[in-house]
Coordinates of C-alpha atoms in Angstrom, one line a residue:
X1 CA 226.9 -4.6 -54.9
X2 CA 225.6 -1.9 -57.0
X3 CA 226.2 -1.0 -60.9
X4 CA 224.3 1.4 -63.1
X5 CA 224.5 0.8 -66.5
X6 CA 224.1 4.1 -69.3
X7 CA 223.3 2.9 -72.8
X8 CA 225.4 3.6 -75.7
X9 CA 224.1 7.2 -77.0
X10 CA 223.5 5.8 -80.6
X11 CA 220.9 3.5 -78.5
X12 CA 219.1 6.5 -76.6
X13 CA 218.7 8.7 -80.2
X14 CA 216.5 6.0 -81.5
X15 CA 213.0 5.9 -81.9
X16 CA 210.9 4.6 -78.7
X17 CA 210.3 1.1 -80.0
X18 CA 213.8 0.8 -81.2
X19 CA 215.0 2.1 -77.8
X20 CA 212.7 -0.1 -76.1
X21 CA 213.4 -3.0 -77.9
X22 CA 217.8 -2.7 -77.8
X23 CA 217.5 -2.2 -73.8
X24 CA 215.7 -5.0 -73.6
X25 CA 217.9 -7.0 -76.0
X26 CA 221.0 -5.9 -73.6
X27 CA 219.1 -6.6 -70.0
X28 CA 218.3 -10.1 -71.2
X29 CA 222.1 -10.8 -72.6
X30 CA 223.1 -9.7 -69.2
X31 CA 220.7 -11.6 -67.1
X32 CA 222.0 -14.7 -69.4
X33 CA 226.0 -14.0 -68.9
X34 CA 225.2 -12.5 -64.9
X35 CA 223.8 -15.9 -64.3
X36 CA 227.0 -18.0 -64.4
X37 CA 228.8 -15.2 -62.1
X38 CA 225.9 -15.6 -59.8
X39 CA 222.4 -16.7 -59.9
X40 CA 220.9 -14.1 -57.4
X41 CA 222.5 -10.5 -59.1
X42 CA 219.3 -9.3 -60.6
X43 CA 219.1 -6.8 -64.0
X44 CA 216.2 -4.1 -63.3
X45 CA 215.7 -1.9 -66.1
X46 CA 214.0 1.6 -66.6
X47 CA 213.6 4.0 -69.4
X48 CA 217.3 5.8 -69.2
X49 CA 219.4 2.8 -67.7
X50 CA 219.9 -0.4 -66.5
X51 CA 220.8 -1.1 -62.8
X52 CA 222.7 -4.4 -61.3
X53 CA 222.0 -5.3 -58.0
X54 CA 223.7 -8.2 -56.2
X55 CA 225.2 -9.3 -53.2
X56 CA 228.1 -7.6 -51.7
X57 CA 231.3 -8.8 -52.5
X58 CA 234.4 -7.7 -54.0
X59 CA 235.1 -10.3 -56.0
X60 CA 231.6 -10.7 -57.4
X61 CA 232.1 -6.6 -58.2
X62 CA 235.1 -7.3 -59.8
X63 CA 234.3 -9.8 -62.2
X64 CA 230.8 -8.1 -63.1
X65 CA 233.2 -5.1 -63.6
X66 CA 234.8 -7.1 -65.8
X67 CA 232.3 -8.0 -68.0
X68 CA 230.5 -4.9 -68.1
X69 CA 233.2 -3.5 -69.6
X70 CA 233.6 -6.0 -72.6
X71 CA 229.2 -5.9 -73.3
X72 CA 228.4 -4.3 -76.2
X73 CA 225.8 -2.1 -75.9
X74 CA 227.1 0.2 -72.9
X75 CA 228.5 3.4 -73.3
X76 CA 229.5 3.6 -68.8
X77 CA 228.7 1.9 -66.0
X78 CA 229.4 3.2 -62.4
X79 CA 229.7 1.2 -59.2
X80 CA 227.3 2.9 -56.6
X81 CA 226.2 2.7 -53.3
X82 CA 222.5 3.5 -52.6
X83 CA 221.2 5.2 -49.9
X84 CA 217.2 6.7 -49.1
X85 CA 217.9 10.8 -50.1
X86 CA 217.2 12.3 -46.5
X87 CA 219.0 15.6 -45.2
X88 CA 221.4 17.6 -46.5
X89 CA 223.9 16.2 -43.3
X90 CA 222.3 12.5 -44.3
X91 CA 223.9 13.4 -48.1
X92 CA 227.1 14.4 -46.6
X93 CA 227.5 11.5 -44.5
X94 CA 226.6 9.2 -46.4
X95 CA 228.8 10.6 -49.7
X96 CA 231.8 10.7 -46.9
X97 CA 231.1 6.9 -45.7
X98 CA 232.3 6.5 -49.6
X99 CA 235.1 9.2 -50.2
X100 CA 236.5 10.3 -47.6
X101 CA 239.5 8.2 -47.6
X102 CA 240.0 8.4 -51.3
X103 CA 240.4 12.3 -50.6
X104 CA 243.2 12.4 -48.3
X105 CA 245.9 15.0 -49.6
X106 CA 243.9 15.1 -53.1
X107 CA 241.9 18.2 -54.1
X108 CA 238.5 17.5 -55.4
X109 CA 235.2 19.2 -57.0
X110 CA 231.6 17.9 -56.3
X111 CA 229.0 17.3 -59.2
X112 CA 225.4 16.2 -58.6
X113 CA 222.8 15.2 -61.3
X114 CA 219.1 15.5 -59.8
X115 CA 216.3 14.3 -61.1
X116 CA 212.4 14.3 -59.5
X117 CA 211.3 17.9 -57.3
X118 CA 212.9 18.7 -54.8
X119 CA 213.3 22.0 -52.8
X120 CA 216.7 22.4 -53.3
X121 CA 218.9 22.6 -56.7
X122 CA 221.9 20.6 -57.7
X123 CA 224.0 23.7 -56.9
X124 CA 222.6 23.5 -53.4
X125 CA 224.0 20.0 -53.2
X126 CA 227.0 20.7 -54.3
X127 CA 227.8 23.8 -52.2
X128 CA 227.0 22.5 -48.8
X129 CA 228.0 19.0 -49.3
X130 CA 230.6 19.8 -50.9
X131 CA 231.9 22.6 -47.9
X132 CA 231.3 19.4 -46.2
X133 CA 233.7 16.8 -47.1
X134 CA 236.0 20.2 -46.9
X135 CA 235.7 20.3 -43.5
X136 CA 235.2 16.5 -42.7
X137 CA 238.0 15.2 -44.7
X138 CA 241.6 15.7 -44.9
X139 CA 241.0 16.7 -48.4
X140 CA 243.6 18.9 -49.9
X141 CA 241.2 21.8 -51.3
X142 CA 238.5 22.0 -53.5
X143 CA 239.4 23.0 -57.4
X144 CA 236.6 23.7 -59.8
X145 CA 238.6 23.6 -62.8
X146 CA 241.7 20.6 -62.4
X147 CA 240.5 18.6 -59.5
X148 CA 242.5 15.7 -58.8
X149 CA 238.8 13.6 -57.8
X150 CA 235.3 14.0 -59.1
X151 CA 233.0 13.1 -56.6
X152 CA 229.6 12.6 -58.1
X153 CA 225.9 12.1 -56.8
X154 CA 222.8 11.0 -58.5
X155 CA 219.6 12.1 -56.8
X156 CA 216.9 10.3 -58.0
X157 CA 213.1 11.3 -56.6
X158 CA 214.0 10.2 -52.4
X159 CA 217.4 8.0 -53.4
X160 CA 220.8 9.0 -53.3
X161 CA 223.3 6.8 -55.1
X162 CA 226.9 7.8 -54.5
X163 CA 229.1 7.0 -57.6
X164 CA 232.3 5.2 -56.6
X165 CA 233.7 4.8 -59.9
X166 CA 233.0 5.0 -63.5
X167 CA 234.1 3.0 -65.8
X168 CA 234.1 3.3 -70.0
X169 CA 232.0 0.4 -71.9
X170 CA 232.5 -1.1 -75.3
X171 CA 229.9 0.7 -76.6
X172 CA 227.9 -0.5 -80.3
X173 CA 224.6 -2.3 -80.1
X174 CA 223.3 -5.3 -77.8
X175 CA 224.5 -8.5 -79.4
X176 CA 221.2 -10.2 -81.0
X177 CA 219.9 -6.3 -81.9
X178 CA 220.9 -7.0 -85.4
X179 CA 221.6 -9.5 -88.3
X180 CA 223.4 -12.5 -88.5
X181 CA 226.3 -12.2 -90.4
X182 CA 229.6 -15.2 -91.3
X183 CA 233.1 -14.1 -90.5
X184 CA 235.9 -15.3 -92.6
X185 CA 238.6 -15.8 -89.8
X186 CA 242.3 -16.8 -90.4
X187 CA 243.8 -15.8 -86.8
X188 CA 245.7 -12.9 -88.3
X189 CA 245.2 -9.6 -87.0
X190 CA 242.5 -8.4 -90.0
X191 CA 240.3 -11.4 -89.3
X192 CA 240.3 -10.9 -86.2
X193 CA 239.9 -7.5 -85.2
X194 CA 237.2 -7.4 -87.9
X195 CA 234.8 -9.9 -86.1
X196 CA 235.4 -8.5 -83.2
X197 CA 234.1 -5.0 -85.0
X198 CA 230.8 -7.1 -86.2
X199 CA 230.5 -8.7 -82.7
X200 CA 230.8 -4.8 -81.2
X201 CA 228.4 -3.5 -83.3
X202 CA 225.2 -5.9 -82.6
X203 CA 226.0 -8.7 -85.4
X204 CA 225.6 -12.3 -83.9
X205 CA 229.1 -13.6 -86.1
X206 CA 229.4 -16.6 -87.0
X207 CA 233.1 -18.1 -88.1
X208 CA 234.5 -19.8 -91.1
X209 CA 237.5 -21.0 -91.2
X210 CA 239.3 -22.1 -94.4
X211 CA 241.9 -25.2 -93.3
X212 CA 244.6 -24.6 -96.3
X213 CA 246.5 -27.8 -94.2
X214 CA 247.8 -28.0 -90.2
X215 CA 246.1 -29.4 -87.2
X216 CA 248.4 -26.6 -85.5
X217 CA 246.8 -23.6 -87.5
X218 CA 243.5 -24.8 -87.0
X219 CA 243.8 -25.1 -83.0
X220 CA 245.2 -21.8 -83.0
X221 CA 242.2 -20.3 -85.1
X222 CA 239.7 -22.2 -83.2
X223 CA 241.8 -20.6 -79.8
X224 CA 241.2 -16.9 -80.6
X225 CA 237.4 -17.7 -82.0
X226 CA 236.4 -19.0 -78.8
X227 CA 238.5 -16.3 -76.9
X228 CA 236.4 -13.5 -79.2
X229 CA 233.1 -15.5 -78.6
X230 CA 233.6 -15.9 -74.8
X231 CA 235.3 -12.0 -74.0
X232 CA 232.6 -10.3 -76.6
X233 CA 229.8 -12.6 -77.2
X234 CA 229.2 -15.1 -75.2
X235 CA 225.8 -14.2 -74.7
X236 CA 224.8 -15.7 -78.0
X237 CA 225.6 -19.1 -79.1
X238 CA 227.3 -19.4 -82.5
X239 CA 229.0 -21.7 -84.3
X240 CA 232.9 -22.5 -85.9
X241 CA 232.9 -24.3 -89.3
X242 CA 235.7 -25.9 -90.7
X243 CA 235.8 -25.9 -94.4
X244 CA 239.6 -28.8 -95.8
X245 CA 240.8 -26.3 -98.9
X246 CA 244.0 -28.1 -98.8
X247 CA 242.8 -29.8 -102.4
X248 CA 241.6 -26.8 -103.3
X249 CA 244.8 -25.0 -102.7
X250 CA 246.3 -28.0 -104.9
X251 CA 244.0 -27.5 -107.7
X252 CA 244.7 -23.8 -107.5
X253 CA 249.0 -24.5 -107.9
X254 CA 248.3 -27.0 -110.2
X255 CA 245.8 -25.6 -112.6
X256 CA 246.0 -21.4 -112.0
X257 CA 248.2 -19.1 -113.7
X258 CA 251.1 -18.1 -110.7
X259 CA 249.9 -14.4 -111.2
X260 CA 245.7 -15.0 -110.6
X261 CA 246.3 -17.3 -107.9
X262 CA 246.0 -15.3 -105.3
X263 CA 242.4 -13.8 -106.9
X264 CA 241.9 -17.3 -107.5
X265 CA 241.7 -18.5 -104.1
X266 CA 239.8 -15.8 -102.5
X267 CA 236.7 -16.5 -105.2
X268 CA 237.1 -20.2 -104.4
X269 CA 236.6 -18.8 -100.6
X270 CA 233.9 -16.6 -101.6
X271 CA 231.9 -19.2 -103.4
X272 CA 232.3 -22.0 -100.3
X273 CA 231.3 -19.1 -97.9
X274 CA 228.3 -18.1 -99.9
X275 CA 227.7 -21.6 -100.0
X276 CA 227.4 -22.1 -95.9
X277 CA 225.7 -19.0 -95.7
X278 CA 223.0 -20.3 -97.8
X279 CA 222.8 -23.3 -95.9
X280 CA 222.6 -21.4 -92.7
X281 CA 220.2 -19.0 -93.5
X282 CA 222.7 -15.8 -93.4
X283 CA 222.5 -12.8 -95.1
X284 CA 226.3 -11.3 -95.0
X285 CA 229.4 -12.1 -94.7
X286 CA 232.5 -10.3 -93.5
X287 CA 236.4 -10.2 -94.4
X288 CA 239.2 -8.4 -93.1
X289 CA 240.4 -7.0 -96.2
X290 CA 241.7 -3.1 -96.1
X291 CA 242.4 -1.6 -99.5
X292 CA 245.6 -2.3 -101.1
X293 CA 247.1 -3.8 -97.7
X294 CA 248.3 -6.7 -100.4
X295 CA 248.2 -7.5 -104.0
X296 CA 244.7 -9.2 -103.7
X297 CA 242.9 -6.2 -102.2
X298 CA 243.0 -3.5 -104.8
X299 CA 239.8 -2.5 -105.8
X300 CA 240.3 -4.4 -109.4
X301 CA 240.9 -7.4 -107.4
X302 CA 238.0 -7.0 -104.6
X303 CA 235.4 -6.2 -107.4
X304 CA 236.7 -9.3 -109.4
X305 CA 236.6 -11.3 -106.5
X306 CA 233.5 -10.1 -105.0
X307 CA 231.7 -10.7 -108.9
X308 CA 231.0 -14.9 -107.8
X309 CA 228.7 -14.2 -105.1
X310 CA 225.2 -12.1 -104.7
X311 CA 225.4 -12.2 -100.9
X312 CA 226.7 -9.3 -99.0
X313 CA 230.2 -8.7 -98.2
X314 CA 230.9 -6.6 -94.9
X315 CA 234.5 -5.5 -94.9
X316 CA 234.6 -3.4 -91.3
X317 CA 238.2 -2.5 -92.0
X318 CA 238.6 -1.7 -95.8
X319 CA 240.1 2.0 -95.0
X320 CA 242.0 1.1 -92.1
X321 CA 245.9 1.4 -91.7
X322 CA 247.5 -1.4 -90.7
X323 CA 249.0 0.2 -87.6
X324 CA 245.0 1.1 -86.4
X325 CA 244.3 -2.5 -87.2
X326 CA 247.4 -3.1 -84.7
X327 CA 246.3 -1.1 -82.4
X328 CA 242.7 -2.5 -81.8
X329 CA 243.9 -6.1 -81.7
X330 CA 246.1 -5.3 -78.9
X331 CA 243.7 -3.1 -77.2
X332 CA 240.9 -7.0 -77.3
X333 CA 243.9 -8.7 -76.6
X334 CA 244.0 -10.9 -80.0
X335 CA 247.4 -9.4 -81.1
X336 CA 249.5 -11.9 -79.5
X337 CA 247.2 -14.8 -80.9
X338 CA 248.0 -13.0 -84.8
X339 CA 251.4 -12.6 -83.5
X340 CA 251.8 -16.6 -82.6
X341 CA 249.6 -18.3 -84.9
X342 CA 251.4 -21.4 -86.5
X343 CA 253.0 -20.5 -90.0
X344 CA 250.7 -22.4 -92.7
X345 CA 251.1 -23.1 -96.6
X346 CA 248.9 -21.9 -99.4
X347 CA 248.8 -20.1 -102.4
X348 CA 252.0 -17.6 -102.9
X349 CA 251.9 -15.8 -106.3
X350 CA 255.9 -14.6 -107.6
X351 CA 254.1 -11.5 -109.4
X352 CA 250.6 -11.3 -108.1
X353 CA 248.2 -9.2 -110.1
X354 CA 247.0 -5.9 -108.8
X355 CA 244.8 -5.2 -111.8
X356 CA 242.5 -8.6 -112.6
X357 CA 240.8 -8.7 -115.4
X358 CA 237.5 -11.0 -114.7
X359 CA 237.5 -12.9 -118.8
X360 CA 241.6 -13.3 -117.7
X361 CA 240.5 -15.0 -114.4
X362 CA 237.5 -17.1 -115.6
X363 CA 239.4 -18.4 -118.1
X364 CA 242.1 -19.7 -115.6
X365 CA 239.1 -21.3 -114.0
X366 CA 238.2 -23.2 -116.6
X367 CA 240.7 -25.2 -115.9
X368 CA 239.8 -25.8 -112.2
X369 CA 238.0 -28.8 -111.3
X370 CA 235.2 -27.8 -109.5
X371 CA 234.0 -31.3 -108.2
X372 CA 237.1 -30.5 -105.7
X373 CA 235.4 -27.3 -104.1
X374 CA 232.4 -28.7 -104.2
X375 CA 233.6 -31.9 -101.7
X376 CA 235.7 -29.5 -99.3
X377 CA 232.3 -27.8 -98.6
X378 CA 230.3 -30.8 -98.5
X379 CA 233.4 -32.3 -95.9
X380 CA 233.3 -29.2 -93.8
X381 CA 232.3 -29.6 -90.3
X382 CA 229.8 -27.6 -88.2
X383 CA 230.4 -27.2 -84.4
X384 CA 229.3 -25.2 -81.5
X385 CA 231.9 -22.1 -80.7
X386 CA 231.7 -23.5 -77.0
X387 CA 232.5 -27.2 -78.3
X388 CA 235.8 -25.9 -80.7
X389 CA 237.8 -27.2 -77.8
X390 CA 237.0 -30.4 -77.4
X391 CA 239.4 -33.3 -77.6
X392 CA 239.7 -35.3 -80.7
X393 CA 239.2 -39.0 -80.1
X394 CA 241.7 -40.0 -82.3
X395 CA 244.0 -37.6 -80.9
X396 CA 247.2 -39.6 -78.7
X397 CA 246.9 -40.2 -75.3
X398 CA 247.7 -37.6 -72.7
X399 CA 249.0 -38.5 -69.0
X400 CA 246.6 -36.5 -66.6
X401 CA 248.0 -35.9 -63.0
X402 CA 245.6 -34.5 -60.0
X403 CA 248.3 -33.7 -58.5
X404 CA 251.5 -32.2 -58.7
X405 CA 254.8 -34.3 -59.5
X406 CA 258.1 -34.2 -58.3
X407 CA 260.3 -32.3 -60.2
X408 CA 257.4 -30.7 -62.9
X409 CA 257.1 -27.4 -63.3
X410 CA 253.9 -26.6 -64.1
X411 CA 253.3 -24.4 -67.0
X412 CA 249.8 -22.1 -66.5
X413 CA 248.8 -21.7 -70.0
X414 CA 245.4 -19.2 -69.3
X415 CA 245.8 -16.1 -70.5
X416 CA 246.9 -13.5 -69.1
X417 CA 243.7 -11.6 -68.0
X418 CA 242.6 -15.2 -66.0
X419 CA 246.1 -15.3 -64.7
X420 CA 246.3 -12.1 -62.9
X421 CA 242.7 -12.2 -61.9
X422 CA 243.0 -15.9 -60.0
X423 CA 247.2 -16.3 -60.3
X424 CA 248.1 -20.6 -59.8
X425 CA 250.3 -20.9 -56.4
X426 CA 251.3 -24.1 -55.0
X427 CA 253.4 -24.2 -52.2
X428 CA 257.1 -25.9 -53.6
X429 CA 256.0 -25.9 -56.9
X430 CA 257.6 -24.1 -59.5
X431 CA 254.8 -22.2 -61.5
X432 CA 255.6 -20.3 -64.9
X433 CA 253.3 -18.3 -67.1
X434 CA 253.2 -19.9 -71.1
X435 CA 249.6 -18.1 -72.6
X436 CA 248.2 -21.1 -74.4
X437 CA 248.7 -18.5 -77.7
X438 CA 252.2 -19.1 -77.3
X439 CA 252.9 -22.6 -76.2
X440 CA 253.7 -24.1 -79.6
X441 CA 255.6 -21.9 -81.0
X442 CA 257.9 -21.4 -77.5
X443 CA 257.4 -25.3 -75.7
X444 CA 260.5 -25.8 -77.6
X445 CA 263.0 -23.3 -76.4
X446 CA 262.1 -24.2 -72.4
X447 CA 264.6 -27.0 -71.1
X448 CA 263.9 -30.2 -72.8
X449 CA 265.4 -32.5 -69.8
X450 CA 262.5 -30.8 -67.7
X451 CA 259.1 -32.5 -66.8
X452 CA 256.1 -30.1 -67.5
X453 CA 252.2 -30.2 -66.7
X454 CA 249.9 -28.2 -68.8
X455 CA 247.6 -26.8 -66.7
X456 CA 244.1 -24.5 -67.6
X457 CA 240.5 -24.5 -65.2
X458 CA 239.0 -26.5 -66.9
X459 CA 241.8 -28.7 -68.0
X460 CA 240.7 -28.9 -72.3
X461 CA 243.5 -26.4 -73.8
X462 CA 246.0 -28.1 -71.3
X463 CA 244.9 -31.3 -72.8
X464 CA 245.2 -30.1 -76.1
X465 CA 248.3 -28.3 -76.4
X466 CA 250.1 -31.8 -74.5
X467 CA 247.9 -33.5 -77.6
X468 CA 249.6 -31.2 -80.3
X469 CA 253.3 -31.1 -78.7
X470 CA 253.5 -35.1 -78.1
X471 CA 252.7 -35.5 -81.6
X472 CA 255.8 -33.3 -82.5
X473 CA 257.4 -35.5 -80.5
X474 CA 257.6 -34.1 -77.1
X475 CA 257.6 -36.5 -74.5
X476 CA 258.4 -34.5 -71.6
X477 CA 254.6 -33.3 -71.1
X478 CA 251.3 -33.8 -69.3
X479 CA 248.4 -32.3 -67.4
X480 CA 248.0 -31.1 -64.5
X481 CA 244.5 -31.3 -63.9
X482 CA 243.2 -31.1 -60.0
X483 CA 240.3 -32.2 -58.9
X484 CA 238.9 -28.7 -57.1

């Protein structure tokens, strides 16, 4: 197995230092995440890419592939194989040990990129090589300008590396290249899609999540964190804190004019988050607000709400349409998390305020007890993204099964990327698809006089979501959690 890696072009414009210092910021994130795939794929690095060399197997390949893709930092990456440079025939032969299947009935056009001297130019390559797989191949024709394949060589010095594919990468900045920053994260789409920009673009994020009341909601926001940690990030550790605003949100309906509540709220947010980002030692901190998307983010309203804290406020989305913002969180795969996150209640203004007038708001204030914000920050807790997930100990009891039970269907609540790369089949056992997104909000319409077992790899969302759905009341649920 094979990859070479080309760095994002924003990377390769930078001064040497720079240069030097993001490549190796993105060879040591991949060494760190290649490690769990397989401890022998080694990262070699050089000044105009990164190569990944490991052993051959397909479904090693596949999930490197996968991962590759989802790094920031890399603008392609091409599976190769590699082969000592040789003769002209030795280039066609090995090139057709590749292709020559894939160019059955297709027509084709041969490009080669040469580096090092050599006697012979990249258009000699590709004219006899290319009259080569002509002839040796049941290739439909060659075709300079439409081809139906690209066949492309590197020559590098005395090595040939034939490219089997090339694949697009995430591009942005290694993670860890950049500043720390905290992301304010609700589980909607905004929040979302805006840490994920962060994340992309070299930031080691952070998340805060405000808890305005519902074990549900905060499962569900702590679901698509860890899902944005693990798919974009994963090679830095960060952490999820949980800040109760539930007495704030009181406060706020108790004490606030209905019209500044709104405004109200997202100061109260601002000043908490400024808070933990003192404590933490963070510079920035980023929302998912986009201009005028609702009452509370006109610019009035975002420079009277910005006005209570000094720290910086990233928003990565502020001129975004909504339908963009859409569009992104289903191309990460966080728009079905948005689209299922459990319905929560806080602060809904009749006639919000589009225009805020900051000696209007701070009087409203005035009537806020602050002792109240100040003990929801002091009772937020602090955990490890890859320790959101654990179970709570004074959560109910959950029947675990190692083995399938008569009767059960067992629900597979991965999602849908782990599903279709390692599907569940047990021979008569009915197995359906429920993405852990979705099982709250759909558990209810299956057929209640059925048994079902939860099941995930490592058998904590299984065990959570039966957690969450016997204390609604369902009884007709378990685990299904096998031993190997």
């Amino acid at each position: 197995m094979h990859f070479i890696i080309k760095l994002f072009p924003e990377i390769i414009i930078k001064s040497t230092p720079v240069r030097k210092r993001m490549t190796r910021q993105l060879r040591e994130n991949l060494r760190k995440m290649l490690r769990a795939i397989d401890p022998a794929i080694q990262v070699e690095q050089d000044w105009e890419k990164l190569q990944i060399i490991g052993p051959e197997s397909d479904e090693v390949a596949l999930r490197v592939a996968d991962l590759l893709a989802r790094t920031p930092g890399i603008a392609n990456f091409s599976r190769v194989q590699h082969f000592p440079l040789g003769s002209f025939d030795d280039i066609l032969q090995n090139t057709l040990s590749v292709w020559k299947e894939k160019l059955n009935g297709k027509t084709f056009v041969l490009r080669v990129k040469r580096s090092g001297k050599h006697e012979f130019t990249s258009g000699d390559v590709e004219r006899i090589v290319g009259g080569g797989l002509l002839h040796q191949s049941e290739a439909a024709g060659v075709s300079l300008k439409q081809p139906d394949l690209t066949v492309r060589l590197e020559i590098k010095q005395q090595e040939l590396f034939v490219i089997e594919e090339t694949t697009k990468g995430l591009g942005g900045f290694p993670l860890g290249s950049q500043d720390t920053v905290i992301s304010l994260i609700s589980g909607g789409f905004d929040s979302t899609v805006s840490s994920y920009l962060t994340t992309k673009r070299g930031l080691r994020t952070h998340y805060l999540f405000f808890n305005l009341g519902g074990r549900a909601h905060e499962v569900g926001v702590k679901e698509v964190a860890f899902y944005l940690w693990s798919k974009f990030g994963s090679s830095h550790r960060v952490r999820f804190i949980t800040v109760p605003f539930d007495g704030v949100v009181g406060e706020i309906l108790s004490k606030v004019r209905n019209s500044e509540m709104g405004v109200v709220l997202k100061r109260m947010m601002l000043r908490a988050a400024t808070q933990v980002a003192e404590e933490m030692g963070v510079q920035a901190l980023v929302t998912g607000e986009s201009v005028a998307q609702v009452s509370s983010q006109t610019l009035a309203n975002l420079a009277v709400i910005d006005s209570v804290t000094k720290t910086l406020v990233l928003r990565p989305l502020i001129t975004s349409d909504k339908n963009d913002i859409i569009d992104i969180a289903r191309a990460i795969g966080t728009e079905e998390f948005a689209a299922s996150m459990p319905e929560y209640c806080g602060v809904i203004s009749v006639k919000p305020t589009t225009r805020a007038r900051e000696d209007k708001v701070v009087a409203e204030e005035a009537n806020f007890d602050f002792s109240v914000l100040e003990q929801a920050v002091a009772n937020s807790r602090v955990q490890n993204i890859d320790e959101v997930m654990e179970v709570d100990a004074n959560a109910v009891d959950v029947e675990i099964f190692q083995s399938p039970q008569p009767g059960a269907t067992i629900l597979d609540i991965r999602h849908p990327d782990e599903v279709e790369m390692r599907p569940l089949s047990i021979q008569g056992v009915t197995v359906e698809a429920l993405p852990f997104f979705a099982v709250q909000n759909k558990f209810q319409h299956l057929e209640q006089s059925s048994s079902y077992l939860l099941y995930c790899e490592k058998g904590v969302m299984s065990r959570l979501h039966a957690e969450l759905l016997l204390e609604q009341g369902f009884h007709n649920v378990a685990v299904y959690r096998p031993t190997s």
